Amino acid sequence: MTTTSQPRTGSLPHPPQPALSVRQVLALERVLAGEPEVVAGAAQLDRPVRWVHVAEAPDVGVMLTGGEMVLTTGVLLAGDEAKQAEYVQSLHRAEAAAVVLGLGRAFPTPPEVMRRAAERCGLPLVVLHRPFPFAELTEEVQSRLVRRKFAAVSLSETVRTALTRLITTGAPLGRLLDEVARHSGCPVVVTNLAHRVLATAGERPAVDDVLRDWERIARQAWGHHPGRSGTGGGSEGDGWIRADLDGRGERWGRLLLCGYRGDAATGRLLADRAAEALVLHRMLGGGSAHTWEEQSAQSLLTDLVSGVVPARRLLPRARAAGLPVNRRAFVPLVVLDRTPGQLDRVLRLLGMSGIAAELAGGAAAVLLSLARDQDAEALTARFAARLRAGSPAVVAAADARTAWEDVPAGLREAQHVADAVAGSSAALDLPAVVRLRDVHLRGLVRLLRDDPQVQSFAERELDGLLCGPDQELLGVLRTYLATGRNKSRTAQLHHVSRPALYRRLEAIQTRLGVDLDDFEQAASVHIALLAHDAQQR
C-alpha cells in the first residue's frame, strides 16, 4: 500500500456541526416555549432541516424543493378531512423535513386524520400546545443555517488554499492527506479503481479500525453508486463521503472520508476540494518519481523491513492494499538491477500475487503471496528465471513464511543475502535464486563489517594496494579470489592474456607481501577484501 501517512501530533479541529435536524430544532429554547409534541413520524426526527417555511395554503407542497420544515395553523384545512390527508401526502411527496401545526381555533387538539397520514408516510408531525410566534422560529433557524453554510464555504476555501500551497512546494501525497484529515477530523483513504488502498491519513487507531474492516467498507461505500460523488455505505448521517479522482476524462482513483462528523453537504464540499487537489498533485508529478501505487508498496515494505511497526499492525494495510494474506505462504525477495515497475510486470505476466517496491540503497524488494499448497521454491525459481531473461540480475530470497509475523525477518534475511553478493556477482557462480546458504563466508563478513577490529584488519592486510596508484590490481585480486584462484577465468573476465595476468598477480603479491598460492595467506587476504568491499558499500 502508498504511502500510509503517519498520524500528526496535536488535536484535530472539529468540523462544522451538522445542519439542524428536526430533533435539534424542537430542542431550541424558543420552540420549547411552545410545548412541542411529536404525534407522528418520531423515527424520522434526525432528518436535516434545509429551511423553515410558513405556509397556510393547502397546496403548499408544489412550492417546496425538499428539506423544509413547514409551519402552519391549519386554518384552511379545518373541517375537511380529505384536504387534511392530501396536505400531509403533498408534503411527503415534496420531501419536506417535517410539519409543525400550531393548535388553536382551527385545531384545538391534534387532528387524527393528519396524524394517521403522517405516520403512514413517515413524516414527522409536531403540534404546539401553546401559542407561538412562527416568525421567531424562522428567524432563529434561518440564521443558524446561514451561519453553517458560511462556515462550510469558509472551510472549503481554507482547505483549498492550504492544499494549493502544499502542492506548489512539492509536498508528497501523505502531507496533503494529513491536511485533509486535520480539517475533516476523520480518517481519509485514497484507493485505486479496484478499491486497493494507496494512502491513508488520520489518527492511527482510527485508520487501523477502518483498514481492518476495509473489504466491507469498500463494498458498501461504492457498491450502489459507482462513478458519482456522494455518500456510500449507508445514509448521509453515517459520514462515509466519497469523491472520484479523475482528470482528462479518465477516472483513476477515489477518496473517502470515513465517519465524517459534520453535515453531509459540508463533507462533500471538503471531499471535492481534496479530490481537486489530489488530481492536480498527480498531474504535476506529485513530488515523487514513483506512482501512488509504488509509494504505497514502498511504505508497506519499508515498514516491514524496519520492524519499527509490529507486523500484526501492518496486516490490515497489506490486506487493504490488495495483497492476499489469509492462509498464504509469503516469499520475501530482494532483487538487484531491476526496478519495481519491471518486477510488477513479471508478476502480472506470471499471474502471481505480490507487491514490489524500491528499498533504501537502490535494491528492490518483492513479497510473493502464494497458496500454501503451491510449491514456493519452484514458483520463486520461475519468477527469477523470467526476471533474468535477457539480462543478468541477482535474486536473493528467504525461505517461505507461513506466519505473517515472520515476514519482516524474512525480508531482512533476503536483504542481507543480496547485500552479501552485491558488486561481485559477475565473478561468482551464483544460482538463479541466491539464499542464505549460498553466501557462506561472504555473508558473515557483511554482518561484521562495522566492527572496528574487522575494519582495522582489512586496512592492514590490503595496505599495499589501497595506498598504491594502480587500483586495477585491487579489481584483479577481487576477481582472482572470487573465482577460487582460477587464473584462466580471471584472465577471461579482465580481457587480458595469461602472461599479463601472471605479471599482475606477481605485482599484487609483492605489494601485499603474501604468497597467494598459500591457502592460509590467500584466505586472509580474501577475508580482508570482503570486509573492505562490505565497508565501502
XYZ file of C-alpha atoms in Angstrom:
537
model
C 0.000 0.000 0.000
C 1.298 4.495 -0.653
C 2.293 5.523 1.364
C 0.433 5.263 4.526
C 0.634 8.526 6.349
C 1.658 8.640 9.976
C -0.660 10.481 12.377
C 0.099 14.115 13.109
C 0.627 15.289 16.612
C -1.882 17.593 18.239
C -5.642 17.512 18.352
C -7.714 17.663 15.211
C -10.206 20.541 14.879
C -13.863 19.618 14.951
C -15.621 20.033 11.610
C -18.660 22.343 11.403
C -21.602 20.995 13.366
C -24.256 19.093 11.376
C -27.090 21.093 9.817
C -30.024 21.379 12.176
C -32.142 18.266 12.325
C -35.816 18.218 13.192
C -34.876 16.973 16.641
C -32.447 19.864 17.164
C -34.994 22.449 16.015
C -37.516 21.104 18.515
C -34.887 21.408 21.257
C -34.342 25.144 20.665
C -35.330 27.301 23.629
C -37.821 29.346 21.616
C -39.542 26.211 20.355
C -39.692 24.617 23.801
C -41.748 27.591 24.930
C -44.497 26.379 22.586
C -44.582 22.933 24.292
C -43.967 20.840 21.145
C -45.264 17.271 20.970
C -44.322 14.778 18.248
C -47.534 12.937 17.355
C -46.300 11.084 14.221
C -43.060 10.170 12.464
C -40.990 10.078 15.647
C -38.477 7.738 13.965
C -37.607 10.443 11.383
C -36.587 13.255 13.726
C -32.952 13.186 12.542
C -33.917 14.463 9.096
C -31.913 17.575 8.193
C -33.827 20.852 8.001
C -32.713 22.868 4.974
C -35.127 25.749 5.514
C -38.210 26.810 7.502
C -41.320 27.801 5.562
C -44.536 29.318 6.955
C -47.490 28.388 4.749
C -51.258 28.064 5.166
C -52.081 27.150 1.538
C -53.432 23.586 1.162
C -51.288 23.056 -1.945
C -48.020 24.229 -0.346
C -46.258 21.030 -1.478
C -45.886 22.329 -5.041
C -43.834 25.253 -3.718
C -41.275 23.119 -1.855
C -37.955 21.723 -3.062
C -37.266 19.297 -0.213
C -35.858 19.552 3.302
C -38.212 22.290 4.519
C -39.866 22.369 7.924
C -43.384 23.693 7.246
C -45.132 25.757 9.938
C -48.934 26.102 9.781
C -52.024 26.767 11.897
C -54.128 24.651 9.517
C -56.825 27.309 9.325
C -57.617 26.409 5.684
C -57.752 22.676 6.476
C -60.243 22.694 9.334
C -63.380 20.698 8.743
C -62.164 18.944 5.573
C -60.561 15.580 6.343
C -59.779 14.887 2.667
C -57.816 18.134 2.444
C -56.010 17.276 5.662
C -54.856 13.886 4.313
C -53.890 15.345 0.934
C -51.956 18.138 2.667
C -49.767 15.627 4.503
C -49.296 13.486 1.405
C -48.256 16.513 -0.694
C -45.619 17.415 1.903
C -44.368 13.851 1.812
C -44.135 13.913 -1.984
C -42.189 17.186 -1.785
C -39.763 15.518 0.695
C -40.445 18.043 3.434
C -38.457 17.528 6.624
C -41.448 17.929 8.980
C -44.702 19.794 9.511
C -45.386 21.819 12.679
C -49.042 22.533 13.479
C -49.933 25.258 15.983
C -53.013 24.209 17.966
C -55.683 26.837 18.375
C -59.090 27.749 16.954
C -58.653 25.614 13.807
C -57.379 22.556 15.636
C -57.714 22.609 19.432
C -56.373 19.032 19.527
C -54.086 17.064 17.188
C -56.156 16.091 14.093
C -56.385 12.306 13.898
C -56.606 12.217 10.067
C -53.369 14.170 9.698
C -51.697 12.096 12.376
C -52.559 8.794 10.670
C -51.495 10.101 7.248
C -48.189 11.406 8.622
C -47.483 8.114 10.410
C -48.094 6.170 7.198
C -45.773 8.479 5.233
C -43.106 8.619 7.911
C -43.401 12.415 8.003
C -42.765 13.978 11.431
C -45.889 15.802 12.591
C -45.360 18.135 15.557
C -48.075 20.070 17.375
C -47.512 23.144 19.543
C -49.768 23.270 22.614
C -49.092 26.922 23.418
C -49.367 29.929 21.082
C -46.076 30.505 19.396
C -44.870 33.315 17.071
C -43.721 31.483 13.949
C -41.578 34.464 12.953
C -39.267 33.879 15.926
C -38.704 30.259 14.902
C -37.993 31.088 11.253
C -35.568 33.843 12.294
C -33.727 31.546 14.703
C -33.424 28.595 12.329
C -32.605 30.636 9.206
C -29.787 32.483 10.988
C -28.305 29.226 12.233
C -28.490 27.641 8.786
C -26.848 30.659 7.151
C -24.032 30.583 9.679
C -23.453 26.899 8.940
C -23.468 27.482 5.198
C -20.938 30.282 5.564
C -18.770 28.049 7.770
C -18.831 25.318 5.115
C -17.779 27.722 2.356
C -15.081 29.183 4.583
C -13.770 25.699 5.380
C -13.748 24.842 1.690
C -11.640 27.879 0.813
C -9.303 27.318 3.752
C -8.678 23.742 2.635
C -8.235 24.758 -0.994
C -5.657 27.398 -0.040
C -3.739 25.048 2.262
C -3.620 22.218 -0.278
C -2.581 24.525 -3.118
C 0.284 25.835 -1.004
C 1.455 22.299 -0.279
C 1.293 21.338 -3.958
C 3.325 24.352 -5.054
C 6.040 23.484 -2.528
C 6.286 19.909 -3.824
C 4.809 18.210 -0.761
C 4.246 14.432 -1.016
C 0.815 12.831 -1.171
C 0.845 11.902 2.511
C 1.314 15.520 3.547
C -1.749 16.588 1.531
C -3.841 13.857 3.086
C -2.660 14.853 6.557
C -4.047 18.321 5.862
C -7.386 16.897 4.696
C -7.584 14.693 7.792
C -6.767 17.669 10.011
C -9.727 19.636 8.664
C -12.160 16.736 8.406
C -11.372 15.235 11.801
C -11.738 11.692 10.432
C -9.655 9.051 8.605
C -9.023 9.733 4.922
C -8.422 6.900 2.441
C -7.289 7.039 -1.195
C -7.842 3.979 -3.388
C -7.462 2.926 -6.986
C -10.478 1.760 -9.012
C -10.086 -1.780 -7.656
C -10.597 -0.344 -4.127
C -6.985 -1.117 -3.174
C -5.791 1.349 -0.576
C -2.977 3.576 -1.835
C -2.690 6.016 1.057
C -4.315 6.924 4.339
C -4.201 9.751 6.855
C -5.676 10.496 10.254
C -5.307 9.266 13.805
C -3.551 5.911 13.613
C -6.017 3.885 15.762
C -8.979 5.176 13.739
C -7.219 4.424 10.442
C -6.379 0.908 11.637
C -10.042 0.333 12.536
C -11.063 1.337 9.006
C -8.464 -0.899 7.354
C -9.372 -3.907 9.491
C -12.905 -3.736 8.095
C -11.902 -2.444 4.663
C -13.482 -5.142 2.497
C -16.941 -4.470 3.916
C -16.462 -0.704 3.865
C -15.317 -0.760 0.235
C -18.308 -2.846 -0.841
C -20.757 -0.532 0.895
C -19.064 2.752 0.013
C -19.010 2.048 -3.728
C -21.458 -0.753 -4.226
C -24.539 1.291 -5.056
C -23.454 4.407 -6.921
C -20.195 3.807 -8.749
C -18.955 6.794 -10.652
C -20.717 9.511 -8.635
C -19.511 11.625 -5.768
C -21.580 11.372 -2.627
C -22.127 9.146 0.330
C -21.868 5.405 0.478
C -22.171 2.658 2.995
C -25.439 3.972 4.400
C -27.220 7.274 4.882
C -25.583 10.681 4.814
C -25.610 10.703 8.592
C -23.169 7.796 8.601
C -20.417 10.131 7.381
C -18.939 7.914 4.659
C -18.326 10.513 1.978
C -16.505 9.813 -1.276
C -15.237 11.702 -4.283
C -13.888 10.400 -7.575
C -10.366 11.220 -8.720
C -10.336 11.876 -12.422
C -8.531 14.014 -14.933
C -8.558 14.428 -18.683
C -11.707 12.379 -18.958
C -10.344 9.345 -17.108
C -11.231 8.209 -13.599
C -8.307 6.502 -11.854
C -8.997 6.608 -8.140
C -11.263 7.600 -5.276
C -11.072 9.450 -1.986
C -13.146 8.515 1.056
C -13.814 10.415 4.273
C -14.525 7.707 6.850
C -17.026 8.660 9.531
C -17.129 12.426 8.917
C -18.931 14.038 11.867
C -20.097 17.220 10.163
C -23.102 17.544 7.884
C -23.036 15.656 4.610
C -23.092 18.776 2.412
C -20.003 20.188 4.124
C -18.334 16.806 3.943
C -18.995 16.524 0.220
C -17.613 20.023 -0.293
C -14.477 19.103 1.656
C -14.094 15.823 -0.243
C -14.466 17.613 -3.585
C -11.801 20.193 -2.650
C -9.462 17.389 -1.588
C -10.127 15.437 -4.796
C -9.368 18.511 -6.931
C -6.052 18.965 -5.123
C -5.077 15.301 -5.477
C -5.805 15.349 -9.201
C -3.610 18.436 -9.612
C -0.920 16.869 -7.422
C -0.829 13.761 -9.588
C -0.815 15.732 -12.860
C 2.161 17.781 -11.652
C 4.149 14.697 -10.711
C 3.290 14.602 -7.015
C 6.779 15.500 -5.761
C 7.957 11.928 -6.402
C 9.273 9.861 -9.289
C 7.076 6.958 -8.137
C 3.388 6.380 -8.766
C 0.984 6.315 -5.837
C 0.799 2.527 -6.153
C 4.600 2.293 -5.937
C 4.702 4.677 -2.968
C 2.075 2.584 -1.196
C 4.029 -0.633 -1.697
C 7.272 1.090 -0.719
C 5.771 2.373 2.519
C 4.450 -1.062 3.460
C 7.642 -2.980 2.621
C 9.869 -0.374 4.265
C 7.851 -0.591 7.465
C 8.040 -4.388 7.341
C 11.819 -4.379 6.853
C 12.482 -1.772 9.534
C 10.481 -3.577 12.204
C 9.509 -0.209 13.734
C 5.819 -1.046 13.310
C 4.788 -4.524 14.569
C 3.877 -6.857 11.705
C 0.412 -7.547 13.121
C -0.415 -3.838 12.841
C 0.668 -3.848 9.189
C -1.571 -6.774 8.271
C -4.711 -4.626 7.691
C -2.648 -2.324 5.464
C -1.398 -5.267 3.412
C -4.904 -6.673 3.023
C -6.358 -3.293 2.075
C -3.545 -2.847 -0.471
C -4.797 -5.970 -2.260
C -2.207 -8.484 -1.036
C -3.835 -11.872 -0.269
C -2.979 -12.662 3.364
C -5.387 -15.365 4.555
C -3.866 -18.872 4.655
C -0.963 -17.875 2.432
C 2.770 -18.513 2.221
C 4.956 -15.431 1.805
C 8.270 -15.482 -0.070
C 10.483 -12.435 0.625
C 12.802 -11.463 -2.250
C 15.355 -8.708 -2.811
C 16.403 -8.081 -6.411
C 19.400 -6.127 -7.716
C 19.477 -4.323 -11.069
C 15.713 -4.255 -11.569
C 13.090 -1.553 -10.983
C 9.795 -2.089 -9.120
C 7.976 -1.493 -12.403
C 9.856 -4.364 -14.044
C 9.081 -6.616 -11.093
C 5.379 -5.729 -11.242
C 5.283 -6.561 -14.943
C 6.749 -10.015 -14.301
C 4.225 -10.604 -11.502
C 1.356 -9.738 -13.836
C 2.821 -11.802 -16.678
C 3.062 -14.897 -14.481
C -0.273 -14.250 -12.752
C 1.380 -14.212 -9.322
C 0.197 -12.203 -6.323
C 2.711 -9.887 -4.718
C 3.909 -6.347 -4.157
C 7.198 -4.779 -5.219
C 8.962 -1.595 -4.164
C 12.345 0.074 -4.054
C 14.217 -0.079 -0.768
C 16.936 2.190 0.574
C 20.193 1.593 -1.266
C 18.631 1.031 -4.684
C 17.637 -2.623 -4.293
C 14.051 -3.655 -4.950
C 12.022 -5.912 -2.668
C 9.252 -8.298 -3.661
C 6.854 -10.082 -1.336
C 5.197 -13.001 -3.087
C 1.898 -14.298 -1.705
C 1.261 -17.926 -2.623
C -1.346 -20.505 -1.732
C 0.040 -22.839 0.914
C -0.353 -25.885 -1.307
C 1.801 -24.337 -4.043
C 5.486 -25.179 -4.486
C 7.117 -21.999 -3.190
C 10.654 -22.884 -4.377
C 9.512 -23.816 -7.881
C 7.428 -20.648 -8.276
C 10.246 -18.494 -6.924
C 12.634 -20.088 -9.426
C 10.124 -19.457 -12.197
C 9.827 -15.815 -11.203
C 13.614 -15.430 -11.104
C 14.070 -17.139 -14.485
C 11.564 -14.825 -16.113
C 13.150 -11.824 -14.471
C 16.647 -12.774 -15.608
C 15.625 -13.466 -19.210
C 17.705 -11.252 -21.460
C 19.996 -9.719 -18.833
C 21.548 -10.868 -15.536
C 20.027 -9.956 -12.198
C 20.633 -11.066 -8.635
C 17.535 -12.536 -6.972
C 18.047 -13.078 -3.243
C 15.378 -14.991 -1.339
C 14.486 -16.156 2.128
C 12.552 -19.346 2.735
C 8.763 -19.096 2.566
C 6.990 -17.877 5.710
C 3.532 -19.157 6.591
C 3.114 -16.737 9.523
C 2.727 -13.054 8.713
C 4.714 -12.141 11.845
C 7.783 -13.865 10.316
C 7.738 -11.805 7.109
C 9.893 -8.887 8.437
C 12.695 -11.270 9.430
C 12.447 -12.942 6.029
C 12.750 -9.616 4.201
C 15.791 -8.683 6.281
C 17.355 -12.063 5.520
C 16.812 -11.612 1.782
C 18.253 -8.102 2.041
C 21.323 -9.475 3.815
C 21.841 -12.117 1.121
C 21.563 -9.532 -1.656
C 23.957 -7.233 0.178
C 26.460 -10.084 0.571
C 26.782 -10.675 -3.174
C 26.245 -7.103 -4.418
C 29.076 -5.716 -6.518
C 30.780 -9.059 -7.063
C 28.004 -11.192 -8.554
C 29.620 -11.245 -12.003
C 32.639 -13.074 -10.641
C 30.592 -15.546 -8.602
C 28.951 -18.693 -9.832
C 25.572 -17.896 -8.269
C 22.352 -19.902 -8.584
C 19.290 -18.274 -10.159
C 17.902 -17.699 -6.660
C 20.531 -16.917 -4.014
C 19.744 -17.942 -0.445
C 21.485 -17.595 2.896
C 23.193 -20.970 2.493
C 24.832 -19.723 -0.731
C 26.698 -16.715 0.731
C 28.861 -18.575 3.282
C 31.838 -16.521 4.496
C 30.799 -13.516 2.455
C 27.566 -13.263 4.401
C 29.335 -13.485 7.760
C 31.775 -10.735 6.810
C 28.900 -8.495 5.744
C 27.356 -8.868 9.182
C 30.652 -7.929 10.879
C 31.673 -5.140 8.526
C 31.099 -2.320 11.034
C 33.260 -3.895 13.743
C 36.328 -1.631 14.292
C 38.648 -4.614 14.615
C 37.444 -6.032 11.308
C 37.981 -2.652 9.673
C 41.481 -2.421 11.091
C 42.272 -5.956 9.905
C 41.114 -5.143 6.348
C 43.225 -1.997 6.140
C 46.287 -3.774 7.496
C 46.038 -6.728 5.104
C 45.372 -4.606 2.000
C 47.539 -1.601 2.814
C 49.939 -2.224 -0.082
C 47.137 -1.985 -2.628
C 44.881 0.587 -1.002
C 47.676 3.140 -0.927
C 49.052 2.280 -4.370
C 48.279 4.289 -7.518
C 47.075 1.342 -9.581
C 43.563 0.453 -8.374
C 43.188 -2.019 -11.244
C 45.236 -4.511 -9.234
C 42.598 -4.484 -6.500
C 39.978 -5.497 -9.065
C 42.179 -8.287 -10.391
C 42.701 -9.573 -6.855
C 38.971 -9.458 -6.181
C 38.158 -11.500 -9.282
C 41.014 -13.954 -8.725
C 39.882 -14.781 -5.187
C 36.161 -14.799 -6.048
C 36.755 -17.375 -8.774
C 38.633 -19.664 -6.406
C 42.061 -18.560 -7.741
C 41.142 -19.642 -11.249
C 43.728 -17.918 -13.464
C 42.041 -18.767 -16.776
C 38.661 -17.428 -15.611
C 40.253 -14.291 -14.147
C 42.152 -13.551 -17.375
C 38.976 -14.043 -19.358
C 36.916 -11.703 -17.153
C 39.589 -8.969 -17.340
C 40.209 -9.474 -21.062
C 43.966 -9.999 -20.665
C 46.344 -12.788 -21.654
C 47.530 -15.308 -19.090
C 51.132 -13.932 -19.104
C 49.735 -10.444 -18.479
C 47.656 -11.801 -15.608
C 50.709 -13.524 -14.106
C 52.562 -10.195 -14.069
C 49.653 -8.533 -12.290
C 49.435 -11.321 -9.703
C 53.169 -11.025 -9.038
C 52.781 -7.279 -8.509
C 49.905 -7.894 -6.078
C 51.911 -10.405 -4.058
C 54.885 -8.062 -3.923
C 52.846 -5.116 -2.689
C 50.968 -7.166 -0.082
C 53.948 -9.281 0.929
C 51.984 -12.530 0.652
C 52.056 -15.747 -1.295
C 48.650 -16.281 -2.903
C 49.476 -19.920 -3.562
C 49.488 -20.415 0.200
C 45.915 -21.235 1.222
C 46.011 -19.541 4.646
C 47.580 -16.341 3.309
C 45.154 -16.250 0.368
C 42.219 -16.826 2.750
C 43.382 -13.975 4.999
C 43.610 -11.583 2.051
C 40.222 -12.783 0.765
C 38.540 -12.097 4.101
C 40.160 -8.660 4.276
C 38.969 -7.855 0.759
C 35.432 -8.989 1.559
C 35.458 -6.783 4.656
C 36.828 -3.826 2.673
C 34.157 -4.179 -0.015
C 31.423 -4.502 2.608
C 32.606 -1.323 4.337
C 32.674 0.565 1.036
C 29.045 -0.407 0.388
